[in-house]
Amino acid sequence: MSTFFLDQNPSEAVIFCAKKKNSKDDLNKIKSILNSKIPTDSFLPSIRISTLNEVRGKIGFPKKNAKKINNHLMEYDWQKKYYGIIIVDFANQELAHKIYSTNKNRV
């Protein structure tokens, strides 16, 4: 897991980690969450975008799966609104900046 503090304020940290394989259903769920209307005075739980295959005893391909998911996130039409904490794996600085710059504070 990697944590990027993009500002001195810890509430503005972007945290990256992983769990299991992605699927179209997962991506649709993620898009649904990202497009939802969330009251700005409420707490949004972390959106955990998983990349590790959970097949009996196999480690899977987390970096390969993360690359696919991260590419979708880079292409996603992010609106200037509050999404909460977006948790992904193997993110680069460009993805961190994209998520941070469009994830408006609740203030």
PDB file of N, CA and C in Angstrom:
ATOM      1  N   MET A   1       0.851  -1.173   0.000  1.00  0.00           N
ATOM      2  CA  MET A   1       0.000   0.000   0.000  1.00  0.00           C
ATOM      3  C   MET A   1       0.892   1.229   0.000  1.00  0.00           C
ATOM      4  N   SER A   2       0.528   2.212  -0.776  1.00  0.00           N
ATOM      5  CA  SER A   2       1.268   3.469  -0.840  1.00  0.00           C
ATOM      6  C   SER A   2       0.356   4.606  -0.420  1.00  0.00           C
ATOM      7  N   THR A   3       0.903   5.559   0.312  1.00  0.00           N
ATOM      8  CA  THR A   3       0.135   6.735   0.696  1.00  0.00           C
ATOM      9  C   THR A   3       0.838   7.968   0.160  1.00  0.00           C
ATOM     10  N   PHE A   4       0.108   8.792  -0.564  1.00  0.00           N
ATOM     11  CA  PHE A   4       0.645  10.029  -1.109  1.00  0.00           C
ATOM     12  C   PHE A   4      -0.043  11.186  -0.410  1.00  0.00           C
ATOM     13  N   PHE A   5       0.713  11.986   0.335  1.00  0.00           N
ATOM     14  CA  PHE A   5       0.153  13.184   0.938  1.00  0.00           C
ATOM     15  C   PHE A   5       0.401  14.325  -0.033  1.00  0.00           C
ATOM     16  N   LEU A   6      -0.644  14.763  -0.682  1.00  0.00           N
ATOM     17  CA  LEU A   6      -0.520  15.774  -1.713  1.00  0.00           C
ATOM     18  C   LEU A   6      -0.610  17.181  -1.151  1.00  0.00           C
ATOM     19  N   ASP A   7      -0.829  17.272   0.143  1.00  0.00           N
ATOM     20  CA  ASP A   7      -0.896  18.558   0.813  1.00  0.00           C
ATOM     21  C   ASP A   7      -0.451  18.318   2.248  1.00  0.00           C
ATOM     22  N   GLN A   8      -0.239  19.363   3.009  1.00  0.00           N
ATOM     23  CA  GLN A   8       0.163  19.221   4.401  1.00  0.00           C
ATOM     24  C   GLN A   8      -0.984  18.713   5.268  1.00  0.00           C
ATOM     25  N   ASN A   9      -2.202  18.841   4.792  1.00  0.00           N
ATOM     26  CA  ASN A   9      -3.379  18.424   5.540  1.00  0.00           C
ATOM     27  C   ASN A   9      -3.605  16.926   5.338  1.00  0.00           C
ATOM     28  N   PRO A  10      -3.491  16.080   6.400  1.00  0.00           N
ATOM     29  CA  PRO A  10      -3.662  14.632   6.236  1.00  0.00           C
ATOM     30  C   PRO A  10      -5.013  14.225   5.664  1.00  0.00           C
ATOM     31  N   SER A  11      -6.035  15.065   5.770  1.00  0.00           N
ATOM     32  CA  SER A  11      -7.335  14.715   5.204  1.00  0.00           C
ATOM     33  C   SER A  11      -7.299  14.759   3.684  1.00  0.00           C
ATOM     34  N   GLU A  12      -6.209  15.276   3.135  1.00  0.00           N
ATOM     35  CA  GLU A  12      -6.097  15.350   1.688  1.00  0.00           C
ATOM     36  C   GLU A  12      -5.099  14.326   1.163  1.00  0.00           C
ATOM     37  N   ALA A  13      -4.992  13.191   1.848  1.00  0.00           N
ATOM     38  CA  ALA A  13      -4.094  12.123   1.407  1.00  0.00           C
ATOM     39  C   ALA A  13      -4.808  11.239   0.389  1.00  0.00           C
ATOM     40  N   VAL A  14      -4.045  10.709  -0.517  1.00  0.00           N
ATOM     41  CA  VAL A  14      -4.557   9.724  -1.465  1.00  0.00           C
ATOM     42  C   VAL A  14      -3.850   8.424  -1.127  1.00  0.00           C
ATOM     43  N   ILE A  15      -4.607   7.381  -0.840  1.00  0.00           N
ATOM     44  CA  ILE A  15      -4.035   6.117  -0.399  1.00  0.00           C
ATOM     45  C   ILE A  15      -4.272   5.067  -1.479  1.00  0.00           C
ATOM     46  N   PHE A  16      -3.226   4.327  -1.802  1.00  0.00           N
ATOM     47  CA  PHE A  16      -3.318   3.318  -2.845  1.00  0.00           C
ATOM     48  C   PHE A  16      -3.010   1.940  -2.274  1.00  0.00           C
ATOM     49  N   CYS A  17      -3.885   0.945  -2.533  1.00  0.00           N
ATOM     50  CA  CYS A  17      -3.628  -0.441  -2.152  1.00  0.00           C
ATOM     51  C   CYS A  17      -4.441  -1.364  -3.061  1.00  0.00           C
ATOM     52  N   ALA A  18      -4.454  -2.681  -2.782  1.00  0.00           N
ATOM     53  CA  ALA A  18      -5.104  -3.619  -3.699  1.00  0.00           C
ATOM     54  C   ALA A  18      -5.771  -4.779  -2.978  1.00  0.00           C
ATOM     55  N   LYS A  19      -6.649  -5.517  -3.712  1.00  0.00           N
ATOM     56  CA  LYS A  19      -7.263  -6.720  -3.160  1.00  0.00           C
ATOM     57  C   LYS A  19      -7.397  -7.837  -4.180  1.00  0.00           C
ATOM     58  N   LYS A  20      -8.232  -7.743  -5.188  1.00  0.00           N
ATOM     59  CA  LYS A  20      -8.457  -8.874  -6.094  1.00  0.00           C
ATOM     60  C   LYS A  20      -8.659  -8.451  -7.540  1.00  0.00           C
ATOM     61  N   LYS A  21      -8.944  -9.432  -8.392  1.00  0.00           N
ATOM     62  CA  LYS A  21      -9.137  -9.243  -9.832  1.00  0.00           C
ATOM     63  C   LYS A  21     -10.283  -8.282 -10.137  1.00  0.00           C
ATOM     64  N   ASN A  22     -10.110  -7.501 -11.200  1.00  0.00           N
ATOM     65  CA  ASN A  22     -11.201  -6.615 -11.609  1.00  0.00           C
ATOM     66  C   ASN A  22     -12.123  -7.336 -12.580  1.00  0.00           C
ATOM     67  N   SER A  23     -13.307  -6.832 -12.738  1.00  0.00           N
ATOM     68  CA  SER A  23     -14.258  -7.379 -13.697  1.00  0.00           C
ATOM     69  C   SER A  23     -15.128  -6.235 -14.180  1.00  0.00           C
ATOM     70  N   LYS A  24     -15.886  -6.504 -15.239  1.00  0.00           N
ATOM     71  CA  LYS A  24     -16.782  -5.456 -15.743  1.00  0.00           C
ATOM     72  C   LYS A  24     -17.793  -5.061 -14.673  1.00  0.00           C
ATOM     73  N   ASP A  25     -18.273  -6.046 -13.895  1.00  0.00           N
ATOM     74  CA  ASP A  25     -19.216  -5.732 -12.820  1.00  0.00           C
ATOM     75  C   ASP A  25     -18.584  -4.797 -11.797  1.00  0.00           C
ATOM     76  N   ASP A  26     -17.320  -5.084 -11.437  1.00  0.00           N
ATOM     77  CA  ASP A  26     -16.623  -4.217 -10.484  1.00  0.00           C
ATOM     78  C   ASP A  26     -16.494  -2.806 -11.039  1.00  0.00           C
ATOM     79  N   LEU A  27     -16.109  -2.702 -12.313  1.00  0.00           N
ATOM     80  CA  LEU A  27     -15.938  -1.381 -12.920  1.00  0.00           C
ATOM     81  C   LEU A  27     -17.264  -0.635 -12.980  1.00  0.00           C
ATOM     82  N   ASN A  28     -18.358  -1.349 -13.274  1.00  0.00           N
ATOM     83  CA  ASN A  28     -19.677  -0.706 -13.293  1.00  0.00           C
ATOM     84  C   ASN A  28     -20.072  -0.229 -11.897  1.00  0.00           C
ATOM     85  N   LYS A  29     -19.765  -1.025 -10.873  1.00  0.00           N
ATOM     86  CA  LYS A  29     -20.055  -0.616  -9.498  1.00  0.00           C
ATOM     87  C   LYS A  29     -19.261   0.636  -9.138  1.00  0.00           C
ATOM     88  N   ILE A  30     -17.990   0.645  -9.552  1.00  0.00           N
ATOM     89  CA  ILE A  30     -17.133   1.799  -9.268  1.00  0.00           C
ATOM     90  C   ILE A  30     -17.688   3.042  -9.947  1.00  0.00           C
ATOM     91  N   LYS A  31     -18.063   2.923 -11.228  1.00  0.00           N
ATOM     92  CA  LYS A  31     -18.620   4.065 -11.962  1.00  0.00           C
ATOM     93  C   LYS A  31     -19.894   4.560 -11.291  1.00  0.00           C
ATOM     94  N   SER A  32     -20.727   3.624 -10.829  1.00  0.00           N
ATOM     95  CA  SER A  32     -21.966   3.994 -10.151  1.00  0.00           C
ATOM     96  C   SER A  32     -21.674   4.795  -8.880  1.00  0.00           C
ATOM     97  N   ILE A  33     -20.688   4.342  -8.108  1.00  0.00           N
ATOM     98  CA  ILE A  33     -20.314   5.058  -6.885  1.00  0.00           C
ATOM     99  C   ILE A  33     -19.775   6.437  -7.225  1.00  0.00           C
ATOM    100  N   LEU A  34     -18.902   6.504  -8.232  1.00  0.00           N
ATOM    101  CA  LEU A  34     -18.292   7.779  -8.591  1.00  0.00           C
ATOM    102  C   LEU A  34     -19.319   8.781  -9.101  1.00  0.00           C
ATOM    103  N   ASN A  35     -20.377   8.295  -9.761  1.00  0.00           N
ATOM    104  CA  ASN A  35     -21.393   9.183 -10.318  1.00  0.00           C
ATOM    105  C   ASN A  35     -22.518   9.504  -9.338  1.00  0.00           C
ATOM    106  N   SER A  36     -22.514   8.882  -8.171  1.00  0.00           N
ATOM    107  CA  SER A  36     -23.610   9.081  -7.226  1.00  0.00           C
ATOM    108  C   SER A  36     -23.572  10.475  -6.611  1.00  0.00           C
ATOM    109  N   LYS A  37     -24.727  10.916  -6.180  1.00  0.00           N
ATOM    110  CA  LYS A  37     -24.850  12.206  -5.491  1.00  0.00           C
ATOM    111  C   LYS A  37     -24.639  11.957  -4.006  1.00  0.00           C
ATOM    112  N   ILE A  38     -23.546  12.439  -3.485  1.00  0.00           N
ATOM    113  CA  ILE A  38     -23.207  12.215  -2.087  1.00  0.00           C
ATOM    114  C   ILE A  38     -23.286  13.544  -1.346  1.00  0.00           C
ATOM    115  N   PRO A  39     -24.078  13.604  -0.264  1.00  0.00           N
ATOM    116  CA  PRO A  39     -24.147  14.847   0.499  1.00  0.00           C
ATOM    117  C   PRO A  39     -22.759  15.244   0.986  1.00  0.00           C
ATOM    118  N   THR A  40     -22.443  16.513   0.874  1.00  0.00           N
ATOM    119  CA  THR A  40     -21.106  16.961   1.241  1.00  0.00           C
ATOM    120  C   THR A  40     -20.870  16.963   2.744  1.00  0.00           C
ATOM    121  N   ASP A  41     -21.915  16.787   3.540  1.00  0.00           N
ATOM    122  CA  ASP A  41     -21.707  16.749   4.986  1.00  0.00           C
ATOM    123  C   ASP A  41     -21.643  15.319   5.517  1.00  0.00           C
ATOM    124  N   SER A  42     -21.630  14.350   4.628  1.00  0.00           N
ATOM    125  CA  SER A  42     -21.568  12.958   5.060  1.00  0.00           C
ATOM    126  C   SER A  42     -20.175  12.392   4.824  1.00  0.00           C
ATOM    127  N   PHE A  43     -19.862  11.308   5.513  1.00  0.00           N
ATOM    128  CA  PHE A  43     -18.576  10.644   5.337  1.00  0.00           C
ATOM    129  C   PHE A  43     -18.738   9.567   4.278  1.00  0.00           C
ATOM    130  N   LEU A  44     -17.868   9.570   3.303  1.00  0.00           N
ATOM    131  CA  LEU A  44     -17.901   8.554   2.261  1.00  0.00           C
ATOM    132  C   LEU A  44     -16.868   7.487   2.577  1.00  0.00           C
ATOM    133  N   PRO A  45     -17.300   6.237   2.743  1.00  0.00           N
ATOM    134  CA  PRO A  45     -16.310   5.179   2.986  1.00  0.00           C
ATOM    135  C   PRO A  45     -15.351   5.071   1.807  1.00  0.00           C
ATOM    136  N   SER A  46     -14.200   4.523   2.064  1.00  0.00           N
ATOM    137  CA  SER A  46     -13.205   4.344   1.018  1.00  0.00           C
ATOM    138  C   SER A  46     -13.765   3.501  -0.123  1.00  0.00           C
ATOM    139  N   ILE A  47     -13.379   3.844  -1.332  1.00  0.00           N
ATOM    140  CA  ILE A  47     -13.708   3.021  -2.488  1.00  0.00           C
ATOM    141  C   ILE A  47     -12.487   2.149  -2.718  1.00  0.00           C
ATOM    142  N   ARG A  48     -12.626   0.885  -2.465  1.00  0.00           N
ATOM    143  CA  ARG A  48     -11.487  -0.031  -2.597  1.00  0.00           C
ATOM    144  C   ARG A  48     -11.557  -0.698  -3.957  1.00  0.00           C
ATOM    145  N   ILE A  49     -10.599  -0.393  -4.799  1.00  0.00           N
ATOM    146  CA  ILE A  49     -10.549  -0.950  -6.141  1.00  0.00           C
ATOM    147  C   ILE A  49      -9.532  -2.076  -6.097  1.00  0.00           C
ATOM    148  N   SER A  50     -10.029  -3.312  -6.214  1.00  0.00           N
ATOM    149  CA  SER A  50      -9.181  -4.458  -5.955  1.00  0.00           C
ATOM    150  C   SER A  50      -8.537  -5.017  -7.217  1.00  0.00           C
ATOM    151  N   THR A  51      -7.367  -5.663  -7.043  1.00  0.00           N
ATOM    152  CA  THR A  51      -6.629  -6.153  -8.202  1.00  0.00           C
ATOM    153  C   THR A  51      -6.072  -7.558  -8.058  1.00  0.00           C
ATOM    154  N   LEU A  52      -6.206  -8.225  -6.941  1.00  0.00           N
ATOM    155  CA  LEU A  52      -5.590  -9.535  -6.758  1.00  0.00           C
ATOM    156  C   LEU A  52      -6.588 -10.652  -7.038  1.00  0.00           C
ATOM    157  N   ASN A  53      -6.196 -11.625  -7.883  1.00  0.00           N
ATOM    158  CA  ASN A  53      -7.040 -12.790  -8.162  1.00  0.00           C
ATOM    159  C   ASN A  53      -7.157 -13.632  -6.903  1.00  0.00           C
ATOM    160  N   GLU A  54      -8.366 -13.990  -6.539  1.00  0.00           N
ATOM    161  CA  GLU A  54      -8.554 -14.839  -5.368  1.00  0.00           C
ATOM    162  C   GLU A  54      -8.889 -16.251  -5.825  1.00  0.00           C
ATOM    163  N   VAL A  55      -7.941 -16.898  -6.480  1.00  0.00           N
ATOM    164  CA  VAL A  55      -8.095 -18.270  -6.951  1.00  0.00           C
ATOM    165  C   VAL A  55      -7.317 -19.147  -5.989  1.00  0.00           C
ATOM    166  N   ARG A  56      -7.869 -20.318  -5.643  1.00  0.00           N
ATOM    167  CA  ARG A  56      -7.272 -21.203  -4.642  1.00  0.00           C
ATOM    168  C   ARG A  56      -5.748 -21.268  -4.702  1.00  0.00           C
ATOM    169  N   GLY A  57      -5.109 -20.712  -3.706  1.00  0.00           N
ATOM    170  CA  GLY A  57      -3.670 -20.845  -3.559  1.00  0.00           C
ATOM    171  C   GLY A  57      -2.815 -20.071  -4.539  1.00  0.00           C
ATOM    172  N   LYS A  58      -3.414 -19.414  -5.501  1.00  0.00           N
ATOM    173  CA  LYS A  58      -2.625 -18.676  -6.483  1.00  0.00           C
ATOM    174  C   LYS A  58      -2.518 -17.220  -6.073  1.00  0.00           C
ATOM    175  N   ILE A  59      -1.378 -16.649  -6.362  1.00  0.00           N
ATOM    176  CA  ILE A  59      -1.151 -15.248  -6.014  1.00  0.00           C
ATOM    177  C   ILE A  59      -1.881 -14.326  -6.973  1.00  0.00           C
ATOM    178  N   GLY A  60      -2.004 -14.717  -8.219  1.00  0.00           N
ATOM    179  CA  GLY A  60      -2.668 -13.874  -9.200  1.00  0.00           C
ATOM    180  C   GLY A  60      -1.697 -12.900  -9.840  1.00  0.00           C
ATOM    181  N   PHE A  61      -2.223 -11.902 -10.494  1.00  0.00           N
ATOM    182  CA  PHE A  61      -1.424 -10.922 -11.214  1.00  0.00           C
ATOM    183  C   PHE A  61      -1.844  -9.515 -10.816  1.00  0.00           C
ATOM    184  N   PRO A  62      -1.572  -9.125  -9.575  1.00  0.00           N
ATOM    185  CA  PRO A  62      -2.074  -7.831  -9.115  1.00  0.00           C
ATOM    186  C   PRO A  62      -1.571  -6.648  -9.931  1.00  0.00           C
ATOM    187  N   LYS A  63      -0.318  -6.670 -10.357  1.00  0.00           N
ATOM    188  CA  LYS A  63       0.209  -5.529 -11.102  1.00  0.00           C
ATOM    189  C   LYS A  63      -0.456  -5.430 -12.474  1.00  0.00           C
ATOM    190  N   LYS A  64      -0.663  -6.568 -13.129  1.00  0.00           N
ATOM    191  CA  LYS A  64      -1.327  -6.598 -14.439  1.00  0.00           C
ATOM    192  C   LYS A  64      -2.769  -6.104 -14.312  1.00  0.00           C
ATOM    193  N   ASN A  65      -3.476  -6.606 -13.310  1.00  0.00           N
ATOM    194  CA  ASN A  65      -4.865  -6.186 -13.103  1.00  0.00           C
ATOM    195  C   ASN A  65      -4.951  -4.714 -12.714  1.00  0.00           C
ATOM    196  N   ALA A  66      -4.016  -4.261 -11.880  1.00  0.00           N
ATOM    197  CA  ALA A  66      -4.003  -2.853 -11.469  1.00  0.00           C
ATOM    198  C   ALA A  66      -3.790  -1.947 -12.671  1.00  0.00           C
ATOM    199  N   LYS A  67      -2.952  -2.376 -13.598  1.00  0.00           N
ATOM    200  CA  LYS A  67      -2.690  -1.564 -14.791  1.00  0.00           C
ATOM    201  C   LYS A  67      -3.985  -1.338 -15.576  1.00  0.00           C
ATOM    202  N   LYS A  68      -4.803  -2.399 -15.715  1.00  0.00           N
ATOM    203  CA  LYS A  68      -6.088  -2.275 -16.427  1.00  0.00           C
ATOM    204  C   LYS A  68      -7.011  -1.299 -15.696  1.00  0.00           C
ATOM    205  N   ILE A  69      -7.120  -1.488 -14.390  1.00  0.00           N
ATOM    206  CA  ILE A  69      -8.006  -0.629 -13.602  1.00  0.00           C
ATOM    207  C   ILE A  69      -7.521   0.816 -13.629  1.00  0.00           C
ATOM    208  N   ASN A  70      -6.223   1.011 -13.462  1.00  0.00           N
ATOM    209  CA  ASN A  70      -5.671   2.368 -13.455  1.00  0.00           C
ATOM    210  C   ASN A  70      -5.869   3.057 -14.794  1.00  0.00           C
ATOM    211  N   ASN A  71      -5.775   2.298 -15.890  1.00  0.00           N
ATOM    212  CA  ASN A  71      -6.051   2.873 -17.212  1.00  0.00           C
ATOM    213  C   ASN A  71      -7.505   3.333 -17.309  1.00  0.00           C
ATOM    214  N   HIS A  72      -8.432   2.533 -16.767  1.00  0.00           N
ATOM    215  CA  HIS A  72      -9.850   2.939 -16.754  1.00  0.00           C
ATOM    216  C   HIS A  72     -10.029   4.212 -15.929  1.00  0.00           C
ATOM    217  N   LEU A  73      -9.345   4.286 -14.791  1.00  0.00           N
ATOM    218  CA  LEU A  73      -9.459   5.474 -13.949  1.00  0.00           C
ATOM    219  C   LEU A  73      -8.877   6.712 -14.630  1.00  0.00           C
ATOM    220  N   MET A  74      -7.811   6.533 -15.392  1.00  0.00           N
ATOM    221  CA  MET A  74      -7.222   7.664 -16.117  1.00  0.00           C
ATOM    222  C   MET A  74      -8.172   8.164 -17.201  1.00  0.00           C
ATOM    223  N   GLU A  75      -8.922   7.245 -17.828  1.00  0.00           N
ATOM    224  CA  GLU A  75      -9.843   7.611 -18.906  1.00  0.00           C
ATOM    225  C   GLU A  75     -11.207   8.062 -18.378  1.00  0.00           C
ATOM    226  N   TYR A  76     -11.489   7.786 -17.114  1.00  0.00           N
ATOM    227  CA  TYR A  76     -12.789   8.111 -16.528  1.00  0.00           C
ATOM    228  C   TYR A  76     -13.030   9.620 -16.562  1.00  0.00           C
ATOM    229  N   ASP A  77     -14.268  10.007 -16.849  1.00  0.00           N
ATOM    230  CA  ASP A  77     -14.642  11.426 -16.893  1.00  0.00           C
ATOM    231  C   ASP A  77     -14.940  11.911 -15.470  1.00  0.00           C
ATOM    232  N   TRP A  78     -13.887  12.254 -14.729  1.00  0.00           N
ATOM    233  CA  TRP A  78     -14.020  12.710 -13.350  1.00  0.00           C
ATOM    234  C   TRP A  78     -14.694  14.073 -13.319  1.00  0.00           C
ATOM    235  N   GLN A  79     -15.726  14.198 -12.495  1.00  0.00           N
ATOM    236  CA  GLN A  79     -16.406  15.472 -12.286  1.00  0.00           C
ATOM    237  C   GLN A  79     -15.763  16.159 -11.086  1.00  0.00           C
ATOM    238  N   LYS A  80     -15.853  17.460 -11.031  1.00  0.00           N
ATOM    239  CA  LYS A  80     -15.283  18.200  -9.892  1.00  0.00           C
ATOM    240  C   LYS A  80     -16.256  18.109  -8.719  1.00  0.00           C
ATOM    241  N   LYS A  81     -16.190  16.990  -7.988  1.00  0.00           N
ATOM    242  CA  LYS A  81     -17.040  16.780  -6.822  1.00  0.00           C
ATOM    243  C   LYS A  81     -16.285  15.904  -5.827  1.00  0.00           C
ATOM    244  N   TYR A  82     -16.874  15.700  -4.674  1.00  0.00           N
ATOM    245  CA  TYR A  82     -16.236  14.928  -3.618  1.00  0.00           C
ATOM    246  C   TYR A  82     -16.518  13.444  -3.802  1.00  0.00           C
ATOM    247  N   TYR A  83     -15.478  12.655  -4.011  1.00  0.00           N
ATOM    248  CA  TYR A  83     -15.606  11.207  -4.154  1.00  0.00           C
ATOM    249  C   TYR A  83     -15.192  10.468  -2.889  1.00  0.00           C
ATOM    250  N   GLY A  84     -14.498  11.108  -1.997  1.00  0.00           N
ATOM    251  CA  GLY A  84     -13.974  10.434  -0.817  1.00  0.00           C
ATOM    252  C   GLY A  84     -12.585   9.889  -1.100  1.00  0.00           C
ATOM    253  N   ILE A  85     -12.211   8.853  -0.388  1.00  0.00           N
ATOM    254  CA  ILE A  85     -10.888   8.255  -0.558  1.00  0.00           C
ATOM    255  C   ILE A  85     -10.983   7.172  -1.625  1.00  0.00           C
ATOM    256  N   ILE A  86     -10.176   7.286  -2.641  1.00  0.00           N
ATOM    257  CA  ILE A  86     -10.120   6.293  -3.710  1.00  0.00           C
ATOM    258  C   ILE A  86      -8.876   5.453  -3.458  1.00  0.00           C
ATOM    259  N   ILE A  87      -9.059   4.156  -3.281  1.00  0.00           N
ATOM    260  CA  ILE A  87      -7.941   3.272  -2.964  1.00  0.00           C
ATOM    261  C   ILE A  87      -7.678   2.366  -4.162  1.00  0.00           C
ATOM    262  N   VAL A  88      -6.478   2.447  -4.710  1.00  0.00           N
ATOM    263  CA  VAL A  88      -6.089   1.616  -5.855  1.00  0.00           C
ATOM    264  C   VAL A  88      -4.683   1.075  -5.611  1.00  0.00           C
ATOM    265  N   ASP A  89      -4.174   0.310  -6.556  1.00  0.00           N
ATOM    266  CA  ASP A  89      -2.856  -0.289  -6.408  1.00  0.00           C
ATOM    267  C   ASP A  89      -1.955   0.104  -7.566  1.00  0.00           C
ATOM    268  N   PHE A  90      -0.667   0.176  -7.314  1.00  0.00           N
ATOM    269  CA  PHE A  90       0.358   0.461  -8.321  1.00  0.00           C
ATOM    270  C   PHE A  90       0.067   1.748  -9.087  1.00  0.00           C
ATOM    271  N   ALA A  91      -0.425   2.741  -8.395  1.00  0.00           N
ATOM    272  CA  ALA A  91      -0.738   4.017  -9.051  1.00  0.00           C
ATOM    273  C   ALA A  91       0.531   4.829  -9.257  1.00  0.00           C
ATOM    274  N   ASN A  92       0.531   5.591 -10.330  1.00  0.00           N
ATOM    275  CA  ASN A  92       1.659   6.489 -10.575  1.00  0.00           C
ATOM    276  C   ASN A  92       1.268   7.906 -10.148  1.00  0.00           C
ATOM    277  N   GLN A  93       2.208   8.809 -10.253  1.00  0.00           N
ATOM    278  CA  GLN A  93       1.973  10.189  -9.817  1.00  0.00           C
ATOM    279  C   GLN A  93       0.876  10.855 -10.646  1.00  0.00           C
ATOM    280  N   GLU A  94       0.802  10.523 -11.929  1.00  0.00           N
ATOM    281  CA  GLU A  94      -0.210  11.119 -12.807  1.00  0.00           C
ATOM    282  C   GLU A  94      -1.625  10.748 -12.353  1.00  0.00           C
ATOM    283  N   LEU A  95      -1.831   9.470 -12.005  1.00  0.00           N
ATOM    284  CA  LEU A  95      -3.147   9.038 -11.533  1.00  0.00           C
ATOM    285  C   LEU A  95      -3.464   9.681 -10.182  1.00  0.00           C
ATOM    286  N   ALA A  96      -2.476   9.734  -9.296  1.00  0.00           N
ATOM    287  CA  ALA A  96      -2.691  10.376  -7.988  1.00  0.00           C
ATOM    288  C   ALA A  96      -3.118  11.827  -8.169  1.00  0.00           C
ATOM    289  N   HIS A  97      -2.452  12.538  -9.065  1.00  0.00           N
ATOM    290  CA  HIS A  97      -2.790  13.942  -9.313  1.00  0.00           C
ATOM    291  C   HIS A  97      -4.197  14.069  -9.901  1.00  0.00           C
ATOM    292  N   LYS A  98      -4.553  13.181 -10.838  1.00  0.00           N
ATOM    293  CA  LYS A  98      -5.878  13.246 -11.464  1.00  0.00           C
ATOM    294  C   LYS A  98      -6.975  13.044 -10.418  1.00  0.00           C
ATOM    295  N   ILE A  99      -6.815  12.035  -9.576  1.00  0.00           N
ATOM    296  CA  ILE A  99      -7.814  11.769  -8.538  1.00  0.00           C
ATOM    297  C   ILE A  99      -7.876  12.945  -7.560  1.00  0.00           C
ATOM    298  N   TYR A 100      -6.723  13.409  -7.122  1.00  0.00           N
ATOM    299  CA  TYR A 100      -6.680  14.486  -6.137  1.00  0.00           C
ATOM    300  C   TYR A 100      -7.254  15.791  -6.677  1.00  0.00           C
ATOM    301  N   SER A 101      -6.902  16.130  -7.907  1.00  0.00           N
ATOM    302  CA  SER A 101      -7.312  17.429  -8.453  1.00  0.00           C
ATOM    303  C   SER A 101      -8.802  17.502  -8.767  1.00  0.00           C
ATOM    304  N   THR A 102      -9.460  16.357  -8.943  1.00  0.00           N
ATOM    305  CA  THR A 102     -10.895  16.380  -9.236  1.00  0.00           C
ATOM    306  C   THR A 102     -11.744  16.007  -8.025  1.00  0.00           C
ATOM    307  N   ASN A 103     -11.136  15.514  -6.973  1.00  0.00           N
ATOM    308  CA  ASN A 103     -11.855  15.090  -5.775  1.00  0.00           C
ATOM    309  C   ASN A 103     -11.964  16.278  -4.828  1.00  0.00           C
ATOM    310  N   LYS A 104     -12.995  17.100  -5.052  1.00  0.00           N
ATOM    311  CA  LYS A 104     -13.167  18.350  -4.298  1.00  0.00           C
ATOM    312  C   LYS A 104     -13.422  18.093  -2.820  1.00  0.00           C
ATOM    313  N   ASN A 105     -12.863  18.963  -1.992  1.00  0.00           N
ATOM    314  CA  ASN A 105     -13.085  18.893  -0.544  1.00  0.00           C
ATOM    315  C   ASN A 105     -14.543  19.162  -0.219  1.00  0.00           C
ATOM    316  N   ARG A 106     -14.968  18.687   0.957  1.00  0.00           N
ATOM    317  CA  ARG A 106     -16.349  18.886   1.397  1.00  0.00           C
ATOM    318  C   ARG A 106     -16.581  20.274   1.959  1.00  0.00           C
ATOM    319  N   VAL A 107     -15.580  21.093   2.030  1.00  0.00           N
ATOM    320  CA  VAL A 107     -15.695  22.426   2.644  1.00  0.00           C
ATOM    321  C   VAL A 107     -16.506  23.349   1.763  1.00  0.00           C
TER     322      VAL A 107
END
